Tab-separated table of C-alpha atoms and ligand atoms in Angstrom:
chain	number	residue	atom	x	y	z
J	561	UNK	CA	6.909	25.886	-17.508
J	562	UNK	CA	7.636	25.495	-14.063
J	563	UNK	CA	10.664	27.764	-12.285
J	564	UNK	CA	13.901	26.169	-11.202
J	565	UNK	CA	13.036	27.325	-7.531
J	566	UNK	CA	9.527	25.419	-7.529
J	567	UNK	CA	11.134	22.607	-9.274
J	568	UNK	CA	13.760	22.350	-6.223
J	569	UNK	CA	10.950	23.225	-3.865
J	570	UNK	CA	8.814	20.285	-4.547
J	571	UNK	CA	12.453	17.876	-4.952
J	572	UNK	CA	13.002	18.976	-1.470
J	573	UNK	CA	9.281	17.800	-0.102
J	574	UNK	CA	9.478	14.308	-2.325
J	575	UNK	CA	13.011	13.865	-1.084
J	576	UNK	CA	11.599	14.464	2.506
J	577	UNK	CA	9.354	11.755	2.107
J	578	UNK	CA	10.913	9.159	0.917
J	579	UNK	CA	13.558	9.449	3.601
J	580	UNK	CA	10.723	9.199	5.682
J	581	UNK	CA	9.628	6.351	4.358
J	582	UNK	CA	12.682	4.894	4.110
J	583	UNK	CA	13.474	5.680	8.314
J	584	UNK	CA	10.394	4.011	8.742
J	585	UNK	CA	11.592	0.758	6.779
J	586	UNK	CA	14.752	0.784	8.928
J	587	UNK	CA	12.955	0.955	12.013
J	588	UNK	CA	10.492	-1.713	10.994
J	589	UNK	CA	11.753	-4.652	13.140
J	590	UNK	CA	10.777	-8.198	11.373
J	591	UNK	CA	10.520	-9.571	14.671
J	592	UNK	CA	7.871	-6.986	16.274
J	593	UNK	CA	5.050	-9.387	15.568
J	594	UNK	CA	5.974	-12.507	14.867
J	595	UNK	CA	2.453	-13.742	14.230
J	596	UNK	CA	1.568	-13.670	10.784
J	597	UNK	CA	-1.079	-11.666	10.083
J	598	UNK	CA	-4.326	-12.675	8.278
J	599	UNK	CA	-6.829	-10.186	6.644
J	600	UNK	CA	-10.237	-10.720	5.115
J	601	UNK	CA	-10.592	-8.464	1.829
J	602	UNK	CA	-13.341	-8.859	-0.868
J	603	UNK	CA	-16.109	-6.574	-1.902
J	604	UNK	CA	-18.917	-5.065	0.825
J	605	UNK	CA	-21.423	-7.883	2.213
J	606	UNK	CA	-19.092	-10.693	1.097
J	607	UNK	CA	-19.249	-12.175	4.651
J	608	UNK	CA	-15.880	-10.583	5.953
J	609	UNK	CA	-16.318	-10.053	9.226
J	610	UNK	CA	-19.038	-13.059	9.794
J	611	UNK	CA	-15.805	-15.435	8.708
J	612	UNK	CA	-13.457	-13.675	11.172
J	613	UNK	CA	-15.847	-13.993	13.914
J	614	UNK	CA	-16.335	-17.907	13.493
J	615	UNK	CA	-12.202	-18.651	12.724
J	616	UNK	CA	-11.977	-16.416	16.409
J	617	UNK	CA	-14.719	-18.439	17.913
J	618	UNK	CA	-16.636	-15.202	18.412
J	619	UNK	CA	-19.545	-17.527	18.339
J	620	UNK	CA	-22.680	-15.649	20.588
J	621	UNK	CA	-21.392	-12.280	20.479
J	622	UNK	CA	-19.832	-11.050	17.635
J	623	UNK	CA	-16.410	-9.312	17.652
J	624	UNK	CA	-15.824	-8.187	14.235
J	625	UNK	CA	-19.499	-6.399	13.362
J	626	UNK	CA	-21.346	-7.533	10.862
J	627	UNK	CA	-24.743	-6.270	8.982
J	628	UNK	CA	-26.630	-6.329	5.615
J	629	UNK	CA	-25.451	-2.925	4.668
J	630	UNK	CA	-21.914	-1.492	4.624
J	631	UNK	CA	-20.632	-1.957	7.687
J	632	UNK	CA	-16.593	-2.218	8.456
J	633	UNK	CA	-15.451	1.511	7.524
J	634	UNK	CA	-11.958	0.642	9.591
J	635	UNK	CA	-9.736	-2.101	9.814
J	636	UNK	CA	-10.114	-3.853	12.958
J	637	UNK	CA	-8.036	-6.480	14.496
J	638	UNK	CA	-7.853	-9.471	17.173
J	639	UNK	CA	-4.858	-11.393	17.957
J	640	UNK	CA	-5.097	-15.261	18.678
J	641	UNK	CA	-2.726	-17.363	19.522
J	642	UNK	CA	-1.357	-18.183	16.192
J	643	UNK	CA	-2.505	-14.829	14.101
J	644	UNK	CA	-3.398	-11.429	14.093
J	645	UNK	CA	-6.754	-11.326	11.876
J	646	UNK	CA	-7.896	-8.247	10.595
J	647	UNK	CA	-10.579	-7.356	9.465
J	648	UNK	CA	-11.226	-4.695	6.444
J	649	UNK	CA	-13.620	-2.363	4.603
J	650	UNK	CA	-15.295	-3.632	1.445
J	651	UNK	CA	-14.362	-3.023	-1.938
J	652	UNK	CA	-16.191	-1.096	-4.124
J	653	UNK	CA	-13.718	0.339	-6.208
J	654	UNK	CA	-15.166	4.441	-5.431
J	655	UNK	CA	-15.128	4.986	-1.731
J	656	UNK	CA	-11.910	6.254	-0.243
J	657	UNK	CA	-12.582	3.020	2.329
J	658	UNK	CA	-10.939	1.186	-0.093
J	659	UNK	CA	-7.545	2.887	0.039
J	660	UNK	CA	-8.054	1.653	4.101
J	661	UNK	CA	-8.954	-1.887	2.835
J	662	UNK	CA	-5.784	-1.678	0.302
J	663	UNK	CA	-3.624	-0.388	3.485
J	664	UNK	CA	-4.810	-3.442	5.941
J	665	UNK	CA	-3.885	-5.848	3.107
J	666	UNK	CA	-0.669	-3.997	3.189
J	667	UNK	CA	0.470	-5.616	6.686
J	668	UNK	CA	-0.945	-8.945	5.603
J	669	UNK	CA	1.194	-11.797	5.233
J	670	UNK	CA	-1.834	-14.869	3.979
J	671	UNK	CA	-5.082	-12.968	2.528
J	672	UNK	CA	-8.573	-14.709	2.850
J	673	UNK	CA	-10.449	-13.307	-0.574
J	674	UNK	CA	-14.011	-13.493	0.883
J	675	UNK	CA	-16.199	-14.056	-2.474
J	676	UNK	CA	-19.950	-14.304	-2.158
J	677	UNK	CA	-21.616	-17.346	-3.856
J	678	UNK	CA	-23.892	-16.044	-6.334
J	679	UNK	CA	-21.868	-15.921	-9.333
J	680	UNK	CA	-18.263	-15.906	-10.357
J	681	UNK	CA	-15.511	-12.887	-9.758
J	682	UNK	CA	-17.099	-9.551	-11.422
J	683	UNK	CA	-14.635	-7.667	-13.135
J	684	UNK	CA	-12.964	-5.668	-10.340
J	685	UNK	CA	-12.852	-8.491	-8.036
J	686	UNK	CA	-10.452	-9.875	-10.610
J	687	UNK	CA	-8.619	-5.954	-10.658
J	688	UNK	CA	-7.828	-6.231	-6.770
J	689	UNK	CA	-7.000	-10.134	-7.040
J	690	UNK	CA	-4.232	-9.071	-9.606
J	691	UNK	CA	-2.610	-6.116	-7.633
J	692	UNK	CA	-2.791	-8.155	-4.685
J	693	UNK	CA	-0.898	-11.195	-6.696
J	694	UNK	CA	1.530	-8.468	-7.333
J	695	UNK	CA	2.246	-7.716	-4.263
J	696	UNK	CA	2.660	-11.160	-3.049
J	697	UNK	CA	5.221	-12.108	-5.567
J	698	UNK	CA	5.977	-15.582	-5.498
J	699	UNK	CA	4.713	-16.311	-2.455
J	700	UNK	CA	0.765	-15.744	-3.867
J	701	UNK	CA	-0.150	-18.850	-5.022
J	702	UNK	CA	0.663	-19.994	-1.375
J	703	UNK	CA	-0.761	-17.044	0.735
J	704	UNK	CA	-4.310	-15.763	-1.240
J	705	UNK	CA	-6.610	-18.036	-0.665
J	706	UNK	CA	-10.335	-17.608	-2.064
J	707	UNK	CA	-13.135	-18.432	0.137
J	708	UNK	CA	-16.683	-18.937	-1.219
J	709	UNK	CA	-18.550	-17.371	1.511
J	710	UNK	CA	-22.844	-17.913	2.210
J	711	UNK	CA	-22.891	-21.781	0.709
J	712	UNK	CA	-25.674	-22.602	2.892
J	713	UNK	CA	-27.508	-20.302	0.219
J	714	UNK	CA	-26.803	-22.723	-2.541
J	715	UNK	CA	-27.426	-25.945	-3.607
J	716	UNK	CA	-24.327	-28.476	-3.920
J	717	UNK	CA	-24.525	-28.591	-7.874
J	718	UNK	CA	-23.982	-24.909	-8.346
J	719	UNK	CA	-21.382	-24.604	-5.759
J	720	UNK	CA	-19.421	-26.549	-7.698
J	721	UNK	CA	-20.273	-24.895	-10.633
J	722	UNK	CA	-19.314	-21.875	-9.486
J	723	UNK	CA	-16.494	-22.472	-7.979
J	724	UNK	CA	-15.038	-24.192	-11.101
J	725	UNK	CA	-15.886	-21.004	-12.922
J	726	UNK	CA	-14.051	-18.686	-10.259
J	727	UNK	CA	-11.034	-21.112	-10.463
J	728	UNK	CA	-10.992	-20.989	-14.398
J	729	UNK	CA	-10.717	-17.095	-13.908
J	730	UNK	CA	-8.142	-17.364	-11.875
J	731	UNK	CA	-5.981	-19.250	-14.244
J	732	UNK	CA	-6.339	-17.222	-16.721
J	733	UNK	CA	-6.343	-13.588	-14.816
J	734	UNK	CA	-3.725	-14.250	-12.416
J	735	UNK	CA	-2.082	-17.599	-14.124
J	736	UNK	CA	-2.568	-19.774	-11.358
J	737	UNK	CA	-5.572	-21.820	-9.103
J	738	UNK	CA	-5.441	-20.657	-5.441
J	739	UNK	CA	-6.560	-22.829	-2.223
J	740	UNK	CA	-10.409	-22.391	-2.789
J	741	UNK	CA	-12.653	-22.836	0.068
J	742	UNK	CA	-16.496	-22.878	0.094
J	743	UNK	CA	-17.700	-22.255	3.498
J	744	UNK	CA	-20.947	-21.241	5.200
J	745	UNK	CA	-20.375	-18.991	8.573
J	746	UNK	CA	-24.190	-19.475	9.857
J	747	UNK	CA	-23.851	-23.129	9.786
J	748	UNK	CA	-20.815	-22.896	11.931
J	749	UNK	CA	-22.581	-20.626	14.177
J	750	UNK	CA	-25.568	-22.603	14.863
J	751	UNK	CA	-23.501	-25.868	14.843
J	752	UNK	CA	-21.383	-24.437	17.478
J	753	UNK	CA	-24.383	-23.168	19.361
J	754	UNK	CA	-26.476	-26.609	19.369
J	755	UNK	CA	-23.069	-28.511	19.123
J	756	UNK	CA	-24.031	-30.644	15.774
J	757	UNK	CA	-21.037	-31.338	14.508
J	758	UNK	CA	-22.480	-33.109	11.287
J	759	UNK	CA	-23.089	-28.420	10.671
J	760	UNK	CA	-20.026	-27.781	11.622
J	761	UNK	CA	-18.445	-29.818	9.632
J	762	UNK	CA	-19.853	-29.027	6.238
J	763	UNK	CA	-19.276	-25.635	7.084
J	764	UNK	CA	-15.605	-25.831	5.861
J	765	UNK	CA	-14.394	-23.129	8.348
J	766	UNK	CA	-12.343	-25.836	10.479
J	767	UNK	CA	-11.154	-26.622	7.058
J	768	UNK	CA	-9.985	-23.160	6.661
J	769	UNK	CA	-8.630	-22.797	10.267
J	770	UNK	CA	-5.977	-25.723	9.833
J	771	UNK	CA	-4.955	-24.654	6.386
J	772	UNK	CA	-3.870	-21.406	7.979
J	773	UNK	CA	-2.151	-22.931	10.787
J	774	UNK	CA	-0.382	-25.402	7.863
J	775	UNK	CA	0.567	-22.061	6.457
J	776	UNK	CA	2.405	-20.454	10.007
J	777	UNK	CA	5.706	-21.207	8.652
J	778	UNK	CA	5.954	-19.813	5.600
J	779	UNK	CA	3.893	-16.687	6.268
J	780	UNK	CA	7.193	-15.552	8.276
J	781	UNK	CA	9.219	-16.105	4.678
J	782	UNK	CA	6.361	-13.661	2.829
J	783	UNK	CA	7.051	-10.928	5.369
J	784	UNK	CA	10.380	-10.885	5.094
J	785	UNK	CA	10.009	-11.054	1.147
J	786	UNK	CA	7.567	-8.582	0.860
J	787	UNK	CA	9.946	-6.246	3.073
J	788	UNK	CA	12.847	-6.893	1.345
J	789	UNK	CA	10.885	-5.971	-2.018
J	790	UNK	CA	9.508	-2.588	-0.229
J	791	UNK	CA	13.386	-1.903	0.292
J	792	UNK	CA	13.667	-2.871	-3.496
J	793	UNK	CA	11.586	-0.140	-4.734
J	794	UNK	CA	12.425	2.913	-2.075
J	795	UNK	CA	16.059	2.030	-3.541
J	796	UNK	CA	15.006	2.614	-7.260
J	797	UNK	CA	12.643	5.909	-6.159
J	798	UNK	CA	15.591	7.205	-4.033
J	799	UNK	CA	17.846	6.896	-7.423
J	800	UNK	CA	15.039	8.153	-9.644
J	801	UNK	CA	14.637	11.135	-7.070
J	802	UNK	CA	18.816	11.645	-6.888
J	803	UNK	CA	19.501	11.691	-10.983
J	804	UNK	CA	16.296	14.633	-10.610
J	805	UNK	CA	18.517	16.389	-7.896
J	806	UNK	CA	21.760	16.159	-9.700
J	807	UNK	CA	19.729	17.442	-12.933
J	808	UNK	CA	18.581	20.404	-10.704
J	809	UNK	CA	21.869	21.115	-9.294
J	810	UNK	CA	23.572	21.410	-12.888
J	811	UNK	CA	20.773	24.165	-13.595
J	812	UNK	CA	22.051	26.033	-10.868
J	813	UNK	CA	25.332	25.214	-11.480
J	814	UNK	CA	25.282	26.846	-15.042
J	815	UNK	CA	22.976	29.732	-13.257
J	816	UNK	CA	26.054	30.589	-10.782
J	817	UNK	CA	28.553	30.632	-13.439
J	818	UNK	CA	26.447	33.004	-15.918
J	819	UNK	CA	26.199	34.913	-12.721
J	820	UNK	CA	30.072	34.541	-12.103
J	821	UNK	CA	30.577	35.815	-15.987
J	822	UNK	CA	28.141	39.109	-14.848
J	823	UNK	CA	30.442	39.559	-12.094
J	824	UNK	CA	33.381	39.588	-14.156
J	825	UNK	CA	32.255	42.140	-16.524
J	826	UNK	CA	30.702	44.013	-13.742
J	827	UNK	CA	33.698	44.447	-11.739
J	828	UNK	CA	35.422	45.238	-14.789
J	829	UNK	CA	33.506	47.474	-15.500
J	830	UNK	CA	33.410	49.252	-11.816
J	831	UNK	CA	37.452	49.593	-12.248
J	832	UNK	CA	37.308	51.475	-15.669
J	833	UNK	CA	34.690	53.801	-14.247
J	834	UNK	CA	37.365	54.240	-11.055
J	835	UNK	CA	39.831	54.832	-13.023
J	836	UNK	CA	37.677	57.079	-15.614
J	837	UNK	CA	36.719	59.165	-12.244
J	838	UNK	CA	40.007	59.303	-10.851
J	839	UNK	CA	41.383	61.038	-14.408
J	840	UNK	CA	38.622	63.352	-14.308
J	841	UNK	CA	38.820	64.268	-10.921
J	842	UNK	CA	42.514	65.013	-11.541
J	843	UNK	CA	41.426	67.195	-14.728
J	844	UNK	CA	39.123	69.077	-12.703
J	845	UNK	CA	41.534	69.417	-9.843
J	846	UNK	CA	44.434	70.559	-12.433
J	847	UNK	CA	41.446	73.261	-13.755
J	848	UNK	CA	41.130	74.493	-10.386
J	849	UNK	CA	45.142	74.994	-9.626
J	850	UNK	CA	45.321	76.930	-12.952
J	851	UNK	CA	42.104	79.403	-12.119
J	852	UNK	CA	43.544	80.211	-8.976
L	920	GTP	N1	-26.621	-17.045	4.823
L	920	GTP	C1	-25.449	-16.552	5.176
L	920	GTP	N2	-25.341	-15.243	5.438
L	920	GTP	C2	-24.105	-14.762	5.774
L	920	GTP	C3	-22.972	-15.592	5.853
L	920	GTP	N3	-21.917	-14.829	6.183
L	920	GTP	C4	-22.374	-13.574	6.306
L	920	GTP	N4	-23.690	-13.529	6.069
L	920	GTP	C5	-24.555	-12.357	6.114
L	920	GTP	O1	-24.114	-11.436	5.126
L	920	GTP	C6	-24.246	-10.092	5.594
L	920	GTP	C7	-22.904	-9.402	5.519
L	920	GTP	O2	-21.993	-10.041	6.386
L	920	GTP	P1	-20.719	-9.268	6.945
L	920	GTP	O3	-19.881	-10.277	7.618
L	920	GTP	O4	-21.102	-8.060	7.710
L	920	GTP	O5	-20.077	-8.833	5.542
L	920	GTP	P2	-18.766	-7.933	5.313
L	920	GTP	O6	-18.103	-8.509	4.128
L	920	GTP	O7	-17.980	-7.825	6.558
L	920	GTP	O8	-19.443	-6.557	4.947
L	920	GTP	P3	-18.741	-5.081	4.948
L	920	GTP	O9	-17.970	-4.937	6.199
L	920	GTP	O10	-19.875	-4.137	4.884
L	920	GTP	O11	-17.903	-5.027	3.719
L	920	GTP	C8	-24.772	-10.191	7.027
L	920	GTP	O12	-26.168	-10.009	7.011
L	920	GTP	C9	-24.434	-11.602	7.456
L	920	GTP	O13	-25.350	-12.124	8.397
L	920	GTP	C10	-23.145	-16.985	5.580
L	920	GTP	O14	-22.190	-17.793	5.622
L	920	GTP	N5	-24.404	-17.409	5.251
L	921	MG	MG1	-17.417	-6.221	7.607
């Protein structure tokens, strides 16, 4: 069993934190960036940072890297004129990148779930689509929404196969169909770069690009919800973390009277030995008079 003093100890350091964290909330000024901000997440290769380069016309050279192995380790960002995209390591429900990816998903206010087109949500895609629904509260149905990335790799009939499938397993996983988008980034790319539009087009991403800007307005309400429910749950820690302190106190409370009862009987004590000495001194003293 644990002492009272390490008990107190570690209150202390928790207590330390969450007024830290709670500072930090105070500071946090709504209005800093008023620009909502926009985050690719899905698992590693989905086509993250290939998207973000193509909805920030990075069209020749690429801002947001992108290869055929892991590649983001760190969230990266680029402000347009409307948003502040970031971009974020891939999932793979191990690596400790994903507590980075789960951070830059943190500060996001509309979530593109990048999902590539080979089959339908694997089991932990479905795990990180329902925390993040979580997190979004009411606004998620709004502010997720999935994009079926690499269509150029499929034919038309099993695109819409599979995204029928990944929209079924929404309903039932998260109890509602997002916006789903199917879009192919290298059609974009070499659309933009040989400026065929007929590409362009049925790559989806302008699609994507004005359903983002048709979400500007409410993004601003999410922050400010999500904020509000970060507040929320400091509040109930910070109570949780005070009934612990008053418990702690009342241990030491009952400790200082126990030691107040010692005293008592101490001192008491200390004055009958006094008084014990004194008498016996006086004997002695007397015992001395009569000898001489
Ligand atoms: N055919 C095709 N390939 C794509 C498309 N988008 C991305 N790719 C390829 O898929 C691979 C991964 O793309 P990235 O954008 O780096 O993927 P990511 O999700 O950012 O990967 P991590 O950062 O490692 O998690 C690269 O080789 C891209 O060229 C697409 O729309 N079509
Ligand atoms: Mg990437």
């Amino acid at each position: 069993m644990k002492s009272l003093d390490l008990i107190s100890a570690e209150l202390v350091d928790s207590s330390t934190l969450l007024c830290d964290q709670g500072n930090v909330l105070l500071n946090h000024k709504l209005k800093d960036s008023t620009k909502p901000v926009v985050a690719a997440w899905g698992l590693m290769n989905a086509g993250k940072s290939y998207l973000l380069n193509m909805l920030t016309q990075h069209i020749e050279n690429e801002y947001f890297k992108t290869n055929d192995f892991r590649e983001t380790a760190e969230i990266k960002k680029f402000e347009t004129e409307d948003f502040i995209f970031l971009d974020t390591p891939g999932l793979d429900a191990c690596a400790k990148d994903d507590l980075t990816a789960i951070d830059g998903v943190g500060k996001a206010d509309i979530v593109l779930f990048v999902h590539q087109l080979q089959g339908e949500l694997e089991a932990i895609e479905i795990e990180f689509l329902q925390n993040l629904v979580n997190s979004f509260g009411e606004h998620a149905s709004d502010n997720i929404i999935i994009v079926l990335s690499k269509v150029d790799k499929e034919s038309n009939d099993k695109i819409e196969v599979i995204k029928q499938k990944v929209l079924d397993q929404c309903e039932i996983y998260i109890g509602f169909e997002p916006q789903c988008m199917a879009v192919s980034n290298t059609f974009y790319k070499k659309g933009a770069e040989k400026n065929i539009q007929g590409l362009m087009k049925s790559s989806n991403i302008d699609v994507l690009h004005n359903t983002l800007e048709s979400l500007l307005e409410s993004a601003n309400d999410v922050r400010i919800e999500r904020h509000l429910q970060e507040k929320q749950q400091l509040i109930k820690k910070l109570k949780v973390e005070q009934k612990s302190i008053e418990h702690v106190l009342e241990q030491y409370n009952v400790k200082a009277s126990e030691l107040n009862g010692y005293a008592k009987s101490f001192n008491k004590d200390i004055t009958e030995l006094k008084v014990f000495m004194k008498k016996l001194s006086k004997e002695y003293y007397d015992l001395e008079l009569q000898r001489d």
